[in-house]
Short mmCIF file of C-alpha atoms in Angstrom, two decimals:
data_model
loop_
_atom_site.label_atom_id
_atom_site.label_comp_id
_atom_site.label_asym_id
_atom_site.label_seq_id
_atom_site.Cartn_x
_atom_site.Cartn_y
_atom_site.Cartn_z
CA MET A 1 145.61 112.83 152.86
CA SER A 2 142.50 111.36 154.39
CA LEU A 3 140.84 108.24 153.16
CA LYS A 4 137.74 110.27 152.24
CA LYS A 5 139.76 112.58 149.96
CA ILE A 6 141.47 109.61 148.36
CA SER A 7 138.13 107.94 147.65
CA ASN A 8 136.73 111.22 146.24
CA LEU A 9 139.72 111.64 143.94
CA PHE A 10 139.43 108.01 142.84
CA PHE A 11 135.77 108.50 142.08
CA CYS A 12 136.51 111.70 140.12
CA PHE A 13 139.26 110.03 138.08
CA CYS A 14 137.01 107.05 137.30
CA PHE A 15 134.11 109.29 136.34
CA CYS A 16 136.25 111.47 134.08
CA GLY A 17 137.94 108.41 132.58
CA ILE A 18 134.62 106.76 131.73
CA MET A 19 133.23 109.98 130.29
CA LEU A 20 136.35 110.44 128.13
CA ILE A 21 136.33 106.88 126.71
CA PRO A 22 133.98 107.67 123.76
CA LEU A 23 135.92 110.81 122.88
CA THR A 24 139.30 109.08 123.19
CA VAL A 25 138.23 106.08 121.15
CA LYS A 26 136.81 108.37 118.47
CA LEU A 27 139.95 110.53 118.26
CA ILE A 28 142.33 107.58 117.95
CA GLY A 29 140.15 105.95 115.25
CA LEU A 30 139.02 102.85 117.14
CA ALA A 31 135.30 103.65 117.27
CA PRO A 32 133.12 100.57 116.58
CA THR A 33 130.64 100.48 113.72
CA PRO A 34 127.23 101.92 114.70
CA VAL A 35 124.56 99.26 115.21
CA VAL A 36 121.39 101.34 115.29
CA GLY A 37 119.90 102.79 112.13
CA GLU A 38 119.23 106.52 112.31
CA ASN A 39 115.98 108.16 111.23
CA ARG A 40 117.55 111.58 110.62
CA PRO A 41 120.70 112.94 108.95
CA LEU A 42 123.61 113.12 111.41
CA ALA A 43 125.74 116.23 111.82
CA SER A 44 128.42 116.53 109.14
CA SER A 45 132.12 116.92 109.88
CA PRO A 46 132.92 120.46 111.13
CA ALA A 47 134.03 122.95 108.48
CA TRP A 48 136.21 125.00 110.81
CA PHE A 49 137.51 127.59 108.39
CA ASN A 50 134.07 128.45 107.03
CA GLN A 51 132.74 129.46 110.43
CA LYS A 52 133.55 132.16 112.95
CA ILE A 53 135.61 131.05 115.95
CA ARG A 54 132.81 131.80 118.40
CA LYS A 55 130.64 129.17 116.64
CA TRP A 56 133.24 126.41 116.95
CA PRO A 57 132.02 125.11 120.33
CA SER A 58 128.42 124.63 119.16
CA ILE A 59 129.55 123.00 115.89
CA LEU A 60 131.89 120.67 117.76
CA ASP A 61 129.17 119.85 120.29
CA SER A 62 126.68 118.83 117.55
CA TRP A 63 129.25 116.69 115.77
CA PHE A 64 130.44 114.87 118.91
CA ASN A 65 126.84 114.27 120.04
CA ASP A 66 126.09 112.46 116.78
CA HIS A 67 129.43 110.70 116.25
CA LEU A 68 130.92 109.81 119.62
CA ALA A 69 131.96 106.18 119.88
CA PHE A 70 129.36 103.85 121.43
CA ARG A 71 126.55 106.37 120.85
CA SER A 72 124.34 103.88 119.00
CA HIS A 73 125.17 101.17 121.54
CA LEU A 74 124.00 103.41 124.36
CA LEU A 75 120.81 104.22 122.44
CA GLY A 76 120.22 100.50 122.02
CA LEU A 77 120.75 99.90 125.74
CA TYR A 78 118.27 102.68 126.51
CA ILE A 79 115.59 101.07 124.34
CA ARG A 80 116.42 97.64 125.73
CA TYR A 81 116.07 98.99 129.27
CA TRP A 82 112.59 100.28 128.62
CA GLU A 83 111.46 97.36 126.45
CA LYS A 84 112.81 94.44 128.44
CA GLY A 85 113.75 95.82 131.83
CA LEU A 86 110.49 97.63 132.51
CA ASP A 87 108.18 95.81 130.06
CA ALA A 88 107.13 99.25 128.80
CA PRO A 89 106.52 99.14 125.03
CA VAL A 90 107.90 102.04 123.03
CA LYS A 91 106.34 103.31 119.80
CA VAL A 92 108.72 101.28 117.63
CA ASN A 93 107.92 97.76 118.84
CA VAL A 94 105.75 95.86 121.28
CA THR A 95 107.32 93.20 123.51
CA GLY A 96 105.13 90.16 123.97
CA ARG A 97 105.37 86.95 125.94
CA LYS A 98 108.72 85.14 125.97
CA ASN A 99 110.34 88.43 124.84
CA GLU A 100 108.82 88.13 121.37
CA MET A 101 108.88 91.42 119.47
CA PHE A 102 106.06 92.77 117.27
CA MET A 103 106.41 95.72 114.92
CA GLN A 104 104.30 98.79 115.70
CA HIS A 105 105.97 101.45 113.52
CA ILE A 106 105.84 102.45 109.84
CA SER A 107 103.29 99.70 109.11
CA PRO A 108 101.85 98.70 112.50
CA THR A 109 100.91 95.07 113.06
CA VAL A 110 99.47 94.98 116.60
CA THR A 111 96.60 97.47 116.38
CA PRO A 112 95.35 96.07 113.02
CA TYR A 113 95.29 92.58 114.56
CA LEU A 114 93.28 93.85 117.51
CA GLY A 115 90.76 95.43 115.15
CA VAL A 116 91.23 98.90 116.65
CA HIS A 117 90.75 100.56 113.25
CA PRO A 118 88.84 98.17 110.97
CA LEU A 119 88.94 98.56 107.21
CA SER A 120 86.00 100.39 105.69
CA LYS A 121 83.49 98.67 103.45
CA GLU A 122 84.63 100.91 100.60
CA HIS A 123 88.25 99.81 101.08
CA LEU A 124 87.28 96.13 101.00
CA VAL A 125 85.07 96.57 97.92
CA ASN A 126 87.85 98.40 96.07
CA LEU A 127 90.33 95.70 97.07
CA LYS A 128 88.11 92.95 95.69
CA LEU A 129 87.30 94.95 92.56
CA GLY A 130 90.99 95.65 91.93
CA TYR A 131 92.06 92.02 92.22
CA ALA A 132 89.05 90.70 90.32
CA GLY A 133 89.74 93.20 87.53
CA THR A 134 93.40 92.20 87.44
CA GLN A 135 92.55 88.50 87.15
CA ALA A 136 89.94 89.25 84.48
CA TRP A 137 92.46 91.25 82.43
CA PHE A 138 95.09 88.49 82.50
CA GLN A 139 92.49 85.81 81.79
CA SER A 140 91.28 87.83 78.79
CA HIS A 141 94.83 87.36 77.46
CA GLY A 142 94.82 83.64 78.28
CA ILE A 143 97.17 83.98 81.27
CA PRO A 144 96.32 82.34 84.64
CA TYR A 145 96.52 84.53 87.75
CA LEU A 146 96.97 83.63 91.44
CA LEU A 147 96.52 86.02 94.38
CA VAL A 148 98.34 85.21 97.65
CA SER A 149 97.88 86.85 101.06
CA ILE A 150 100.41 86.57 103.91
CA PRO A 151 99.65 87.02 107.63
CA ASP A 152 101.71 89.24 109.92
CA LYS A 153 103.49 87.77 112.94
CA THR A 154 100.63 88.98 115.16
CA THR A 155 98.08 86.93 113.21
CA LEU A 156 100.23 83.80 113.00
CA TYR A 157 101.39 83.94 116.64
CA PRO A 158 98.64 85.66 118.67
CA GLU A 159 99.60 83.52 121.67
CA TRP A 160 102.85 85.50 121.94
CA LEU A 161 101.19 88.90 122.18
CA PRO A 162 101.23 90.75 125.56
CA PHE A 163 98.55 89.82 128.08
CA TRP A 164 96.71 93.11 127.47
CA ALA A 165 96.04 92.15 123.85
CA ALA A 166 93.04 90.10 125.04
CA TRP A 167 91.39 93.17 126.55
CA LYS A 168 90.39 94.62 123.18
CA LYS A 169 90.06 92.09 120.43
CA GLY A 170 87.82 92.79 117.48
CA GLN A 171 87.89 91.34 113.98
CA SER A 172 91.39 91.72 112.58
CA ARG A 173 92.03 93.42 109.26
CA TYR A 174 93.43 90.18 107.90
CA GLN A 175 90.20 88.34 108.71
CA GLN A 176 88.25 91.12 107.01
CA ILE A 177 90.35 90.75 103.86
CA VAL A 178 90.20 86.94 103.87
CA ASP A 179 86.42 86.97 104.31
CA VAL A 180 86.03 89.21 101.25
CA LEU A 181 88.50 87.47 98.92
CA SER A 182 87.71 83.87 99.86
CA LYS A 183 84.00 84.34 99.07
CA SER A 184 84.72 85.59 95.55
CA ASP A 185 85.69 83.72 92.38
CA ILE A 186 89.22 85.16 92.51
CA GLU A 187 91.93 82.48 92.32
CA TYR A 188 93.12 82.99 95.89
CA LEU A 189 95.60 81.39 98.30
CA ASP A 190 95.53 82.27 102.00
CA MET A 191 98.90 81.41 103.54
CA LEU A 192 97.66 81.55 107.16
CA PRO A 193 96.30 77.97 107.44
CA VAL A 194 99.36 76.66 105.56
CA LEU A 195 101.81 78.37 107.92
CA ALA A 196 99.74 77.57 111.01
CA LYS A 197 100.21 73.84 110.36
CA GLN A 198 104.00 74.28 110.35
CA LYS A 199 104.59 76.83 113.13
CA SER A 200 104.91 74.23 115.89
CA SER A 201 107.75 72.42 114.08
CA MET A 202 109.84 75.45 113.00
CA ARG A 203 110.09 79.19 113.52
CA LEU A 204 108.46 81.16 110.73
CA TYR A 205 109.06 84.61 112.27
CA ASN A 206 112.11 85.50 114.33
CA ILE A 207 112.11 86.54 117.98
CA TRP A 208 113.28 90.10 117.35
CA PHE A 209 115.41 90.25 114.22
CA ASP A 210 113.43 91.74 111.29
CA VAL A 211 110.05 90.85 112.79
CA CYS A 212 108.29 92.88 110.11
CA HIS A 213 109.06 90.01 107.71
CA TRP A 214 108.81 86.25 107.83
CA ASN A 215 112.05 84.25 107.70
CA GLY A 216 113.68 81.73 105.37
CA ASN A 217 111.61 78.81 106.67
CA ALA A 218 108.41 80.61 105.74
CA LEU A 219 109.86 81.57 102.35
CA SER A 220 110.56 77.88 101.73
CA ILE A 221 106.99 76.89 102.65
CA ALA A 222 105.59 79.67 100.45
CA TYR A 223 107.74 78.59 97.49
CA GLN A 224 106.55 74.98 97.78
CA THR A 225 102.89 75.93 98.33
CA ILE A 226 102.73 78.43 95.47
CA GLY A 227 104.69 76.10 93.20
CA ARG A 228 102.25 73.24 93.80
CA ARG A 229 99.26 75.55 93.26
CA ILE A 230 100.42 76.96 89.92
CA SER A 231 101.77 73.63 88.68
CA LYS A 232 98.16 72.82 87.69
CA TRP A 233 98.68 75.32 84.87
CA SER A 234 102.17 74.10 84.02
CA PRO A 235 104.17 71.19 85.53
CA ALA A 236 107.28 73.35 85.07
CA PHE A 237 106.44 74.99 88.43
CA THR A 238 106.49 71.75 90.43
CA PRO A 239 108.69 72.56 93.49
CA ARG A 240 112.34 71.51 93.23
CA PRO A 241 114.02 71.22 96.68
CA GLU A 242 117.44 71.11 95.01
CA PHE A 243 116.99 74.70 93.82
CA TYR A 244 117.73 76.14 97.26
CA SER A 245 118.86 75.43 100.81
CA ILE A 246 118.09 76.89 104.25
CA VAL A 247 121.18 78.30 105.97
CA PRO A 248 121.34 79.28 109.68
CA THR A 249 122.76 82.81 109.79
CA ASP A 250 123.85 85.03 112.68
CA ALA A 251 121.93 88.25 112.26
CA TYR A 252 122.35 91.42 114.31
CA ARG A 253 119.23 93.24 115.45
CA TYR A 254 120.58 96.58 116.59
CA GLN A 255 120.00 97.04 120.30
CA TYR A 256 119.08 93.44 121.06
CA GLY A 257 122.21 91.61 120.01
CA SER A 258 122.50 88.70 117.59
CA GLU A 259 120.03 85.95 116.70
CA THR A 260 120.56 82.88 114.54
CA VAL A 261 117.88 82.94 111.87
CA PRO A 262 117.15 80.83 108.76
CA TYR A 263 118.12 82.34 105.40
CA LEU A 264 117.19 80.96 101.99
CA ARG A 265 120.14 80.40 99.65
CA LEU A 266 119.55 79.85 95.92
CA GLN A 267 121.54 77.16 94.16
CA HIS A 268 123.09 78.01 90.78
CA PRO A 269 122.27 81.74 90.84
CA ASP A 270 124.91 82.21 88.14
CA LEU A 271 122.32 80.92 85.64
CA LEU A 272 120.34 84.16 86.01
CA GLU A 273 121.18 87.26 83.99
CA ASN A 274 119.72 90.72 84.59
CA HIS A 275 117.95 92.09 81.51
CA SER A 276 115.86 94.80 83.17
CA ASN A 277 117.01 97.22 80.47
CA LEU A 278 114.59 95.47 78.10
CA LEU A 279 111.61 96.75 80.08
CA PRO A 280 109.98 99.78 78.45
CA GLY A 281 111.08 103.08 79.94
CA GLU A 282 112.97 101.37 82.74
CA GLU A 283 116.57 101.66 83.83
CA ALA A 284 118.35 99.10 85.98
CA PRO A 285 116.43 99.03 89.31
CA LYS A 286 118.05 101.17 92.00
CA ASN A 287 116.20 99.41 94.83
CA TRP A 288 114.16 96.29 95.43
CA MET A 289 110.92 98.03 94.41
CA GLY A 290 112.10 98.58 90.84
CA PRO A 291 111.06 96.12 88.08
CA LEU A 292 113.58 93.30 87.68
CA LEU A 293 113.72 91.02 84.63
CA LEU A 294 115.93 87.93 84.88
CA ILE A 295 116.71 85.51 82.04
CA ASN A 296 117.63 81.93 82.94
CA LYS A 297 120.29 80.51 80.64
CA ASN A 298 119.30 76.97 81.62
CA GLN A 299 115.63 77.21 80.59
CA GLU A 300 114.19 77.43 77.10
CA LYS A 301 110.56 78.32 77.80
CA HIS A 302 107.99 79.54 80.32
CA GLY A 303 107.79 82.88 82.05
CA LEU A 304 106.59 84.04 85.44
CA TRP A 305 105.48 87.51 86.46
CA PHE A 306 105.77 87.74 90.24
CA MET A 307 104.22 90.83 91.85
CA SER A 308 104.94 91.19 95.56
CA ASP A 309 106.13 93.46 98.33
CA SER A 310 109.19 93.19 100.56
CA TYR A 311 108.18 89.74 101.87
CA PHE A 312 109.55 88.15 98.70
CA SER A 313 111.83 90.93 97.50
CA MET A 314 114.16 91.99 100.30
CA THR A 315 114.24 89.62 103.25
CA HIS A 316 115.98 86.48 104.52
CA THR A 317 117.46 85.61 101.15
CA GLU A 318 121.13 85.93 100.35
CA GLN A 319 121.72 88.79 97.93
CA LEU A 320 122.86 88.07 94.38
CA PRO A 321 125.16 90.39 92.42
CA GLN A 322 122.83 90.44 89.41
CA CYS A 323 119.78 91.43 91.52
CA VAL A 324 118.64 94.35 93.60
CA GLY A 325 116.83 92.78 96.52
CA SER A 326 115.79 89.13 96.74
CA ILE A 327 114.08 86.66 94.44
CA SER A 328 112.13 83.43 94.84
CA PRO A 329 113.48 80.01 93.76
CA LEU A 330 110.63 80.13 91.23
CA ALA A 331 113.00 82.20 89.08
CA LEU A 332 114.97 79.02 88.39
CA HIS A 333 111.90 77.32 86.90
CA VAL A 334 111.43 79.63 83.93
CA GLN A 335 113.30 81.25 81.09
CA ALA A 336 112.03 84.74 81.99
CA PHE A 337 111.25 85.92 85.52
CA LEU A 338 109.78 89.39 86.08
CA ARG A 339 109.63 90.72 89.64
CA THR A 340 107.73 93.94 90.29
CA HIS A 341 106.15 95.65 93.27
CA TYR A 342 102.38 95.27 93.00
CA ASN A 343 101.94 99.05 93.26
CA ARG A 344 103.87 99.32 89.97
CA PHE A 345 101.09 97.50 88.15
CA SER A 346 98.97 99.36 85.63
CA LEU A 347 97.25 98.20 82.46
CA THR A 348 99.60 100.37 80.41
CA PHE A 349 102.65 98.73 81.98
CA ALA A 350 101.07 95.29 81.62
CA ASN A 351 100.47 95.82 77.92
CA ASP A 352 104.09 96.91 77.51
CA VAL A 353 105.29 93.81 79.37
CA LEU A 354 103.28 91.49 77.12
CA ASN A 355 105.02 93.04 74.14
CA ILE A 356 108.34 91.81 75.57
CA PHE A 357 107.48 88.41 76.97
CA ARG A 358 104.35 86.42 77.69
CA PRO A 359 104.25 84.97 81.21
CA THR A 360 102.93 81.45 81.62
CA VAL A 361 101.47 82.45 84.99
CA VAL A 362 101.10 85.64 87.03
CA VAL A 363 101.41 85.47 90.82
CA GLU A 364 100.59 88.43 93.04
CA ALA A 365 101.31 88.38 96.79
CA PHE A 366 100.71 90.93 99.52
CA VAL A 367 101.23 90.97 103.28
CA GLU A 368 98.56 91.77 105.84
CA ARG A 369 100.04 95.06 107.07
CA SER A 370 100.10 96.55 103.56
CA GLN A 371 96.32 96.06 103.16
CA GLY A 372 96.86 95.07 99.53
CA ALA A 373 96.78 97.06 96.28
CA ARG A 374 94.35 99.65 97.60
CA THR A 375 94.43 102.10 94.70
CA ARG A 376 94.32 99.74 91.74
CA ALA A 377 90.55 100.04 91.43
CA ASN A 378 90.99 103.74 90.66
CA ASP A 379 91.38 102.63 87.03
CA PRO A 380 87.85 102.59 85.54
CA LEU A 381 88.68 99.68 83.21
CA ILE A 382 89.91 97.63 86.18
CA ARG A 383 86.64 98.42 87.96
CA ILE A 384 84.57 97.48 84.91
CA LEU A 385 86.49 94.21 84.47
CA GLY A 386 86.14 93.50 88.18
CA ASP A 387 82.38 93.95 88.25
CA ILE A 388 81.91 91.88 85.09
CA PHE A 389 84.11 89.15 86.56
CA LEU A 390 82.29 89.23 89.92
CA LYS A 391 78.90 89.21 88.13
CA THR A 392 77.80 92.33 89.98
CA PRO A 393 74.21 93.27 89.03
CA SER A 394 74.80 95.94 86.42
CA HIS A 395 73.76 97.66 83.22
CA ILE A 396 76.33 97.91 80.42
CA LEU A 397 75.68 100.80 78.05
CA LYS A 398 76.68 99.37 74.67
CA PRO A 399 75.64 99.49 71.00
CA ASP A 400 73.46 96.37 71.20
CA MET A 401 71.73 97.11 74.51
CA ASP A 402 68.03 96.21 74.69
CA LEU A 403 66.08 99.45 74.25
CA ALA A 404 62.73 97.80 74.92
CA THR A 405 63.37 97.99 78.69
CA VAL A 406 64.68 101.56 78.64
CA LYS A 407 62.76 104.86 78.71
CA THR A 408 64.13 108.29 77.79
CA VAL A 409 63.15 111.85 78.68
CA ASN A 410 64.34 114.89 76.71
CA ALA A 411 66.28 112.52 74.44
CA GLU A 412 65.89 109.63 72.03
CA PHE A 413 68.04 106.74 70.87
CA ASN A 414 69.11 106.37 67.25
CA ARG A 415 70.77 103.18 66.03
CA LYS A 416 71.24 104.61 62.52
CA SER A 417 73.41 107.58 63.37
CA GLU A 418 76.56 108.44 61.48
CA ALA A 419 78.72 107.10 64.32
CA GLU A 420 79.99 103.66 63.33
CA ASN A 421 79.42 100.72 65.72
CA ALA A 422 77.68 102.95 68.24
CA LEU A 423 74.28 103.53 69.79
CA THR A 424 73.54 107.27 69.77
CA LEU A 425 71.45 109.18 72.29
CA ILE A 426 70.32 112.53 70.90
CA ALA A 427 69.89 114.99 73.79
CA GLU A 428 67.34 117.70 73.02
CA ASN A 429 68.44 119.96 75.90
CA LYS A 430 70.71 120.09 78.96
CA ASP A 431 68.72 117.50 80.89
CA PRO A 432 68.63 114.16 79.01
CA ILE A 433 67.38 111.27 81.16
CA ILE A 434 67.54 107.50 80.75
CA LEU A 435 65.32 105.40 83.03
CA LEU A 436 66.97 101.98 83.43
CA PRO A 437 65.38 98.75 84.71
CA SER A 438 65.66 98.17 88.46
CA LEU A 439 68.43 95.89 89.75
CA LYS A 440 68.65 93.73 92.87
CA ALA A 441 71.75 94.55 94.93
CA ASP A 442 74.30 91.77 95.50
CA ASN A 443 75.59 90.52 98.86
CA ASP A 444 77.78 93.61 99.14
CA GLY A 445 74.76 95.83 98.51
CA ARG A 446 76.09 97.00 95.15
CA VAL A 447 74.73 97.62 91.67
CA ALA A 448 76.65 99.27 88.83
CA VAL A 449 76.27 101.06 85.51
CA MET A 450 79.22 101.06 83.12
CA GLY A 451 80.06 101.80 79.55
CA HIS A 452 82.19 103.53 76.97
CA ILE A 453 80.73 106.93 76.03
CA GLN A 454 81.68 109.62 73.56
CA ALA A 455 80.42 112.91 75.00
CA PRO A 456 79.66 116.05 72.92
CA GLY A 457 81.35 118.31 75.51
CA ASN A 458 82.90 118.58 78.94
CA THR A 459 80.18 117.65 81.42
CA ALA A 460 79.33 115.04 84.09
CA ILE A 461 77.30 111.83 84.07
CA GLN A 462 75.02 111.21 87.06
CA LEU A 463 73.40 108.05 88.38
CA PHE A 464 70.39 108.66 90.64
CA TYR A 465 69.08 105.75 92.69
CA ALA A 466 66.09 105.06 94.93
CA GLN A 467 64.64 102.16 96.93
CA LYS A 468 61.07 101.10 97.61
CA ASP A 469 58.81 104.17 97.63
CA GLN A 470 61.65 106.71 97.43
CA GLY A 471 61.78 109.21 94.59
CA PHE A 472 64.94 110.33 92.83
CA SER A 473 66.69 113.23 94.56
CA GLY A 474 70.06 114.95 94.79
CA ASP A 475 70.70 113.16 98.10
CA ARG A 476 71.06 109.82 96.35
CA VAL A 477 73.33 110.29 93.34
CA VAL A 478 76.84 109.36 92.20
CA THR A 479 78.69 111.45 89.63
CA GLN A 480 81.63 111.02 87.27
CA PRO A 481 83.18 113.84 85.20
CA LEU A 482 83.17 113.45 81.42
CA LYS A 483 85.53 115.14 79.01
CA LYS A 484 84.65 115.91 75.43
CA GLY A 485 85.41 112.73 73.49
CA THR A 486 85.57 109.13 74.68
CA ASN A 487 85.28 108.15 78.34
CA LEU A 488 85.11 104.89 80.24
CA ILE A 489 82.41 105.21 82.86
CA HIS A 490 81.85 103.15 85.99
CA LEU A 491 79.20 104.23 88.47
CA HIS A 492 78.12 102.10 91.40
CA VAL A 493 75.82 102.60 94.37
CA SER A 494 75.82 100.92 97.77
CA VAL A 495 72.51 100.05 99.40
CA THR A 496 71.07 97.31 101.60
CA PRO A 497 72.10 93.86 100.28
CA GLY A 498 69.31 92.11 98.40
CA GLU A 499 67.22 95.28 97.94
CA TRP A 500 65.81 96.32 94.58
CA VAL A 501 67.24 99.61 93.30
CA LYS A 502 65.53 102.00 90.87
CA LEU A 503 68.00 103.73 88.55
CA ARG A 504 67.98 106.94 86.54
CA LEU A 505 70.95 107.93 84.41
CA ASP A 506 71.58 111.51 83.34
CA PRO A 507 74.34 111.09 80.72
CA GLY A 508 75.37 114.74 80.67
CA GLY A 509 74.46 118.37 81.07
CA VAL A 510 75.00 119.52 77.49
CA PRO A 511 72.76 118.93 74.45
CA GLY A 512 74.06 116.95 71.51
CA ASP A 513 74.86 113.37 70.51
CA TYR A 514 76.08 110.89 73.14
CA HIS A 515 77.54 107.79 71.46
CA PHE A 516 77.56 104.52 73.41
CA LEU A 517 80.54 102.55 72.11
CA ALA A 518 81.67 98.96 72.60
CA LEU A 519 83.75 98.27 75.72
CA PRO A 520 87.51 97.68 75.29
CA GLU A 521 88.40 94.22 74.01
CA ALA A 522 89.48 92.89 77.41
CA ALA A 523 86.08 93.76 78.90
CA THR A 524 84.25 92.28 75.92
CA ARG A 525 86.16 89.00 76.28
CA THR A 526 85.50 88.94 80.04
CA ALA A 527 81.79 89.51 79.49
CA GLY A 528 81.91 86.55 77.11
#
């Protein structure tokens, strides 16, 4: 046999042997544990006797493709080859300088930092209104409130981004949010300058393990910073270093191997008992987003309501058997610790919570990539509270409003109607009109009209607005539906900041009595 044939046979045997390794390892039960998370359901084990014989090959092929040994390792090597070997970013992550990884999937962090798609003015206004309304509601119940924002890795470490990041750099979304919140009266803590002072002395985000979250070092800094800030309302929140420790932990990041990262370990977690069943309409949380109520057997007073996202609730903290997800060391400072996702917040839920326990302080935290509680301002009472708190130029339609500055058309006001504690507008036909005094728009270019109205039928309230020499027209109007009965109304217009705005309110399109009632108690207390 020639040397060439021998070498060909050797090559064939080696090739076949290598190709059969995954199948052999799988069949003898020595397949390693997969290391890459899958984004789709994998093929289930073949049900041979439920299928025709001619379909067996295709069924077997699908199953082996999904379950052969080393499959996930090979997928990881493929991604690593493209990411590191060719410096070609894939859609999942972006590789920066010094092999630093930045998340660019699910909730992207690179494009928002570059300002590719800036947040709209409406989004920013709603964000501020939602948080201002939330603070106003808690303050109306005598409870202090603190809002905390957290920067993504891109914002904290822009020097590690790829070289091409400098080619298109606009205002980041985080800077947009900070500019809006920091210029308001909201009790606000921006974690960026705090973390920036510490980033040269310790890693606050990992190289490539779980880069969509900060690590245990950053959690420690956040605990100390928030604790010091809220200790002005109660010394019980003064940071206690003995409540936790930072533990170096070997963590596996799928295709990239292991990395030693800092984890936060609570001391004396056995003091905490899960009493989530006390929450109204809630079962024990099935995941970290569910409301979690912990009672501390070692504390006799104080409560903390901590609203956050995954940055405080599921990362770089050792899991406790009595919890789903993670908790802050702040839980050890109080008798009752409630952890909820901020998207779970509603005024109905908040009222129910206050019937169970009264928090000493409420802390709400959100991370840059989430863009905050964007939909909270959909609640008209939150919007009303927010505008009252922010002192937005506005008219409040209420029983004691000054009628000397108001003109009516096709209607007249009656303070002596049969409706108790109400100012009644009697509409003569389908087109009642109230001409309100002009208002000067604030720095956001906003003015508002709000109130609590009892309508005689299903209709819509319209606010027409005009500037300078403009007349009222259907091109400049905002509308809110009204149902028969009581309605909270909040109408606002956006114009040039500092401009005077003429206002005309059409309360409805049906004749009858429109009763202007007092605002809910929380709004009345906020208005002072």
